[in-house]
């Protein structure tokens, strides 16, 4: 089962007839607090196709986390319609999993690694099934079996993030939402984990929406990159990444198109920053 | 390197590791004994005010060996166990509710702090009048002085639940009760355990004080009797104090060991976020 997405054909003709895996129309979000109203998202439309890898980049504080929280159903958008595989939703759907930025805080410290990974399926599966899934996933995310009975706080940061990824996969979701998942691991670990995510994506044919502030990471991973303006967020660009798959940390980054897209993104984001500063 | 676990110890902590602090404590006790012995040797104090350690040790053996005295000691232990069980049974559920319901948190904290400020001695006469001089009075006074401690720790434990974990629970669409059981309670456990451990020490102090001041039974009652009734028995009085110390040591160590065994993550978090 080799389902290597052929990016180039996808670029050529945006699939208008297939139902998007995740779709949002006219999304806006306004936070109301004691200190007044904050318009976090101005207006965003987005359609992510089945099996697509989309990154969301934008200046810091522009509303990326807010967007992801709305997409996941964790917070209610002020306006806008959400649909997963054609079905509207307003609370977290089962077919969708989230990998949080702060992995050390998103794992349960009183549960072993094994129990942590099994959390999403603990009410819907037998003990034997859970064990089976957990140990298959440990192998998939590159953790040795002996980590199963350990506590998350006995693991390094990179290993904890692997546990978080395994947990997100255990319920076999169609869509993975990842919020700057590798922002706080070192550079080498980050590259290893990027390849891990790409492997999972290709092998399991997932749809992934990946928030990052790292331009290189976005270009390396994605089929498509959505660039957000400074706060309040709206889409200012939607770029295809026509670099062939499977990607390779060295070769793909030497592709001249890598540099071009990188430069284009850089200018867009710095521009958004500048507008942001002038406005405030 | 990333592929290596920081600690190779899987699961529970071994006993020797859990016993490290108590062993250090024993060393301190040894040094104290040595100092005590030196002071009495040098005739710095009269043996009627401070008998030498050996006399007191003999006193301990005598008190523990004698059935009547042992009954008094057990009376104190029984009061302690009863007070702890009642204190936990009352304060933990109350604290869980008060901490989990956001609207109740501030008002209950205010009430707790106000009640906590009432000094124990103010309650003794009332308690004696209502409950007499027996175990009931001791237990009632003790429960009313330790419950606040456990209650406060429970409220703080519950309200300091990691928000990120609540988000995880929300993304899995767990019901309110499930969240309470699977997230809030386990994250509050370390603080609740600390509250109970400290309450254990306070309870012992309270029981002894009440016994010395007012009660007709118990270890505190023995101590004051040996000290005040003629002929006085300073060695027995001190033996009573030593036994109190041993009881305190046993309960504290017991709680520490239980804590390391059943809420090991509290120590882990303490190490990570000082
Ligand atoms: N709960 C909230 N209440 C009020 N304002 C909020 C809330 N959460 C976020 N905001 C505001 O919304 C805006 C967008 O925040 P958000 O966290 O989505 O940005 P971000 O793009 O994820 O930032 P970063 O790159 O730093 O993670 C910010 O101005 C922030 O102050
Ligand atoms: Mg963010």
Tab-separated table of N, CA, C and O in Angstrom, chain B residues 5-70:
chain	number	residue	atom	x	y	z
B	5	UNK	N	16.592	7.014	28.129
B	5	UNK	CA	15.716	7.410	29.225
B	5	UNK	C	16.550	8.104	30.291
B	5	UNK	O	17.686	7.732	30.548
B	6	UNK	N	15.966	9.127	30.896
B	6	UNK	CA	16.690	9.836	31.938
B	6	UNK	C	16.856	8.986	33.180
B	6	UNK	O	17.870	8.978	33.824
B	7	UNK	N	15.829	8.231	33.506
B	7	UNK	CA	15.929	7.355	34.667
B	7	UNK	C	15.596	5.951	34.226
B	7	UNK	O	14.632	5.730	33.524
B	8	UNK	N	16.440	5.001	34.616
B	8	UNK	CA	16.224	3.632	34.173
B	8	UNK	C	15.220	2.917	35.067
B	8	UNK	O	14.801	1.818	34.766
B	9	UNK	N	14.826	3.556	36.184
B	9	UNK	CA	13.900	2.894	37.096
B	9	UNK	C	12.508	2.895	36.509
B	9	UNK	O	11.882	3.945	36.403
B	10	UNK	N	12.007	1.747	36.138
B	10	UNK	CA	10.649	1.751	35.654
B	10	UNK	C	9.683	1.691	36.833
B	10	UNK	O	9.984	1.081	37.862
B	11	UNK	N	8.541	2.319	36.660
B	11	UNK	CA	7.472	2.203	37.641
B	11	UNK	C	7.807	2.707	39.028
B	11	UNK	O	8.363	3.774	39.189
B	12	UNK	N	7.450	1.907	40.017
B	12	UNK	CA	7.527	2.313	41.406
B	12	UNK	C	8.952	2.531	41.904
B	12	UNK	O	9.895	1.910	41.430
B	13	UNK	N	9.067	3.360	42.938
B	13	UNK	CA	10.389	3.616	43.494
B	13	UNK	C	10.753	2.535	44.502
B	13	UNK	O	9.927	2.106	45.285
B	14	UNK	N	12.032	2.110	44.507
B	14	UNK	CA	12.439	1.061	45.455
B	14	UNK	C	12.402	1.563	46.893
B	14	UNK	O	12.484	2.763	47.162
B	15	UNK	N	12.289	0.626	47.816
B	15	UNK	CA	12.082	0.959	49.219
B	15	UNK	C	13.259	1.726	49.813
B	15	UNK	O	13.077	2.702	50.534
B	16	UNK	N	14.475	1.295	49.459
B	16	UNK	CA	15.651	1.920	50.061
B	16	UNK	C	15.693	3.405	49.716
B	16	UNK	O	16.010	4.251	50.549
B	17	UNK	N	15.332	3.701	48.456
B	17	UNK	CA	15.319	5.082	48.015
B	17	UNK	C	14.284	5.876	48.811
B	17	UNK	O	14.530	6.989	49.267
B	18	UNK	N	13.131	5.241	49.024
B	18	UNK	CA	12.062	5.898	49.773
B	18	UNK	C	12.463	6.115	51.225
B	18	UNK	O	11.984	7.018	51.893
B	19	UNK	N	13.373	5.279	51.737
B	19	UNK	CA	13.762	5.341	53.148
B	19	UNK	C	14.916	6.320	53.387
B	19	UNK	O	15.358	6.482	54.518
B	20	UNK	N	15.412	6.951	52.313
B	20	UNK	CA	16.607	7.767	52.451
B	20	UNK	C	16.428	8.881	53.491
B	20	UNK	O	17.239	9.019	54.407
B	21	UNK	N	15.356	9.636	53.374
B	21	UNK	CA	15.127	10.744	54.310
B	21	UNK	C	14.994	10.268	55.750
B	21	UNK	O	15.634	10.814	56.645
B	22	UNK	N	14.161	9.224	55.990
B	22	UNK	CA	14.071	8.711	57.361
B	22	UNK	C	15.419	8.285	57.927
B	22	UNK	O	15.711	8.536	59.100
B	23	UNK	N	16.264	7.643	57.115
B	23	UNK	CA	17.572	7.209	57.612
B	23	UNK	C	18.412	8.416	58.027
B	23	UNK	O	19.067	8.409	59.068
B	24	UNK	N	18.353	9.457	57.210
B	24	UNK	CA	19.054	10.693	57.570
B	24	UNK	C	18.522	11.231	58.890
B	24	UNK	O	19.267	11.712	59.744
B	25	UNK	N	17.197	11.125	59.053
B	25	UNK	CA	16.557	11.580	60.287
B	25	UNK	C	17.091	10.821	61.496
B	25	UNK	O	17.388	11.413	62.537
B	26	UNK	N	17.247	9.491	61.336
B	26	UNK	CA	17.772	8.667	62.427
B	26	UNK	C	19.161	9.139	62.855
B	26	UNK	O	19.484	9.178	64.027
B	27	UNK	N	19.966	9.511	61.842
B	27	UNK	CA	21.306	10.004	62.123
B	27	UNK	C	21.225	11.239	63.028
B	27	UNK	O	21.954	11.372	64.016
B	28	UNK	N	20.281	12.127	62.699
B	28	UNK	CA	20.087	13.335	63.504
B	28	UNK	C	19.721	12.983	64.940
B	28	UNK	O	20.261	13.556	65.895
B	29	UNK	N	18.809	12.007	65.094
B	29	UNK	CA	18.403	11.577	66.427
B	29	UNK	C	19.613	11.063	67.208
B	29	UNK	O	19.801	11.366	68.391
B	30	UNK	N	20.469	10.296	66.508
B	30	UNK	CA	21.682	9.771	67.153
B	30	UNK	C	22.548	10.887	67.697
B	30	UNK	O	23.024	10.836	68.846
B	31	UNK	N	22.738	11.914	66.899
B	31	UNK	CA	23.565	13.049	67.322
B	31	UNK	C	22.951	13.745	68.537
B	31	UNK	O	23.649	14.124	69.482
B	32	UNK	N	21.630	13.868	68.508
B	32	UNK	CA	20.914	14.502	69.612
B	32	UNK	C	21.152	13.742	70.916
B	32	UNK	O	21.466	14.325	71.966
B	33	UNK	N	21.033	12.393	70.812
B	33	UNK	CA	21.254	11.543	71.986
B	33	UNK	C	22.660	11.749	72.556
B	33	UNK	O	22.858	11.843	73.764
B	34	UNK	N	23.612	11.837	71.625
B	34	UNK	CA	25.007	12.013	72.032
B	34	UNK	C	25.170	13.317	72.817
B	34	UNK	O	25.797	13.354	73.885
B	35	UNK	N	24.584	14.376	72.326
B	35	UNK	CA	24.647	15.679	72.988
B	35	UNK	C	24.009	15.617	74.370
B	35	UNK	O	24.557	16.104	75.362
B	36	UNK	N	22.831	14.985	74.411
B	36	UNK	CA	22.089	14.809	75.657
B	36	UNK	C	22.967	14.104	76.683
B	36	UNK	O	23.134	14.549	77.829
B	37	UNK	N	23.566	13.011	76.260
B	37	UNK	CA	24.416	12.226	77.152
B	37	UNK	C	25.561	13.087	77.676
B	37	UNK	O	25.862	13.113	78.861
B	38	UNK	N	26.181	13.864	76.781
B	38	UNK	CA	27.314	14.708	77.163
B	38	UNK	C	26.890	15.724	78.218
B	38	UNK	O	27.594	15.958	79.208
B	39	UNK	N	25.701	16.320	78.035
B	39	UNK	CA	25.217	17.342	78.966
B	39	UNK	C	25.015	16.750	80.365
B	39	UNK	O	25.438	17.311	81.376
B	40	UNK	N	24.348	15.558	80.421
B	40	UNK	CA	24.084	14.967	81.740
B	40	UNK	C	25.376	14.476	82.398
B	40	UNK	O	25.517	14.499	83.608
B	41	UNK	N	26.355	14.025	81.617
B	41	UNK	CA	27.634	13.582	82.137
B	41	UNK	C	28.380	14.723	82.819
B	41	UNK	O	28.957	14.582	83.881
B	42	UNK	N	28.323	15.863	82.175
B	42	UNK	CA	29.085	16.990	82.677
B	42	UNK	C	28.446	17.674	83.883
B	42	UNK	O	28.910	18.705	84.333
B	43	UNK	N	27.368	17.072	84.432
B	43	UNK	CA	26.687	17.663	85.580
B	43	UNK	C	26.260	19.106	85.355
B	43	UNK	O	26.256	19.913	86.278
B	44	UNK	N	25.934	19.425	84.112
B	44	UNK	CA	25.496	20.788	83.820
B	44	UNK	C	24.087	21.032	84.332
B	44	UNK	O	23.697	22.136	84.644
B	45	UNK	N	23.281	19.945	84.414
B	45	UNK	CA	21.915	20.075	84.915
B	45	UNK	C	21.659	18.988	85.948
B	45	UNK	O	22.292	17.934	85.921
B	46	UNK	N	20.721	19.256	86.840
B	46	UNK	CA	20.364	18.257	87.852
B	46	UNK	C	19.647	17.092	87.182
B	46	UNK	O	18.901	17.299	86.230
B	47	UNK	N	19.861	15.869	87.679
B	47	UNK	CA	19.249	14.714	87.024
B	47	UNK	C	17.745	14.698	87.234
B	47	UNK	O	17.022	13.993	86.568
B	48	UNK	N	17.252	15.514	88.190
B	48	UNK	CA	15.804	15.591	88.342
B	48	UNK	C	15.171	16.436	87.235
B	48	UNK	O	14.003	16.273	86.909
B	49	UNK	N	15.957	17.377	86.633
B	49	UNK	CA	15.415	18.128	85.499
B	49	UNK	C	15.685	17.403	84.190
B	49	UNK	O	14.858	17.431	83.288
B	50	UNK	N	16.848	16.785	84.066
B	50	UNK	CA	17.151	16.050	82.831
B	50	UNK	C	17.934	14.786	83.177
B	50	UNK	O	19.146	14.835	83.357
B	51	UNK	N	17.215	13.667	83.273
B	51	UNK	CA	17.917	12.414	83.589
B	51	UNK	C	18.756	11.974	82.387
B	51	UNK	O	18.447	12.346	81.259
B	52	UNK	N	19.801	11.174	82.623
B	52	UNK	CA	20.632	10.708	81.503
B	52	UNK	C	19.855	9.776	80.576
B	52	UNK	O	18.881	9.140	81.017
B	53	UNK	N	20.283	9.665	79.343
B	53	UNK	CA	19.555	8.892	78.339
B	53	UNK	C	19.274	7.446	78.769
B	53	UNK	O	18.195	6.928	78.499
B	54	UNK	N	20.248	6.825	79.474
B	54	UNK	CA	20.047	5.417	79.832
B	54	UNK	C	18.856	5.239	80.767
B	54	UNK	O	18.061	4.308	80.609
B	55	UNK	N	18.713	6.172	81.745
B	55	UNK	CA	17.569	6.101	82.659
B	55	UNK	C	16.259	6.231	81.880
B	55	UNK	O	15.284	5.515	82.123
B	56	UNK	N	16.272	7.176	80.939
B	56	UNK	CA	15.050	7.406	80.157
B	56	UNK	C	14.754	6.180	79.298
B	56	UNK	O	13.596	5.764	79.172
B	57	UNK	N	15.813	5.562	78.748
B	57	UNK	CA	15.615	4.356	77.933
B	57	UNK	C	14.977	3.258	78.773
B	57	UNK	O	14.038	2.580	78.331
B	58	UNK	N	15.480	3.107	79.990
B	58	UNK	CA	14.876	2.124	80.893
B	58	UNK	C	13.413	2.473	81.156
B	58	UNK	O	12.544	1.608	81.191
B	59	UNK	N	13.149	3.772	81.287
B	59	UNK	CA	11.773	4.231	81.490
B	59	UNK	C	10.886	3.837	80.312
B	59	UNK	O	9.753	3.396	80.496
B	60	UNK	N	11.425	3.997	79.105
B	60	UNK	CA	10.654	3.631	77.905
B	60	UNK	C	10.294	2.156	77.963
B	60	UNK	O	9.136	1.772	77.765
B	61	UNK	N	11.310	1.326	78.264
B	61	UNK	CA	11.071	-0.124	78.339
B	61	UNK	C	10.000	-0.422	79.379
B	61	UNK	O	9.080	-1.214	79.144
B	62	UNK	N	10.075	0.265	80.518
B	62	UNK	CA	9.105	0.049	81.585
B	62	UNK	C	7.686	0.419	81.139
B	62	UNK	O	6.739	-0.347	81.332
B	63	UNK	N	7.556	1.600	80.529
B	63	UNK	CA	6.231	2.076	80.119
B	63	UNK	C	5.614	1.151	79.077
B	63	UNK	O	4.432	0.820	79.122
B	64	UNK	N	6.452	0.740	78.117
B	64	UNK	CA	5.925	-0.115	77.050
B	64	UNK	C	5.631	-1.514	77.575
B	64	UNK	O	4.672	-2.168	77.148
B	65	UNK	N	6.448	-1.960	78.539
B	65	UNK	CA	6.283	-3.316	79.054
B	65	UNK	C	5.084	-3.460	79.976
B	65	UNK	O	4.448	-4.509	80.029
B	66	UNK	N	4.719	-2.394	80.664
B	66	UNK	CA	3.630	-2.468	81.639
B	66	UNK	C	2.273	-2.356	80.937
B	66	UNK	O	2.030	-1.417	80.183
B	67	UNK	N	1.409	-3.335	81.216
B	67	UNK	CA	0.118	-3.377	80.537
B	67	UNK	C	-0.705	-2.116	80.710
B	67	UNK	O	-1.266	-1.591	79.758
B	68	UNK	N	-0.739	-1.578	81.919
B	68	UNK	CA	-1.542	-0.400	82.193
B	68	UNK	C	-1.041	0.819	81.426
B	68	UNK	O	-1.824	1.536	80.800
B	69	UNK	N	0.268	1.011	81.452
B	69	UNK	CA	0.837	2.148	80.733
B	69	UNK	C	0.676	1.980	79.226
B	69	UNK	O	0.398	2.934	78.495
B	70	UNK	N	0.851	0.727	78.782
B	70	UNK	CA	0.715	0.483	77.343
B	70	UNK	C	-0.696	0.864	76.892
B	70	UNK	O	-0.895	1.414	75.809
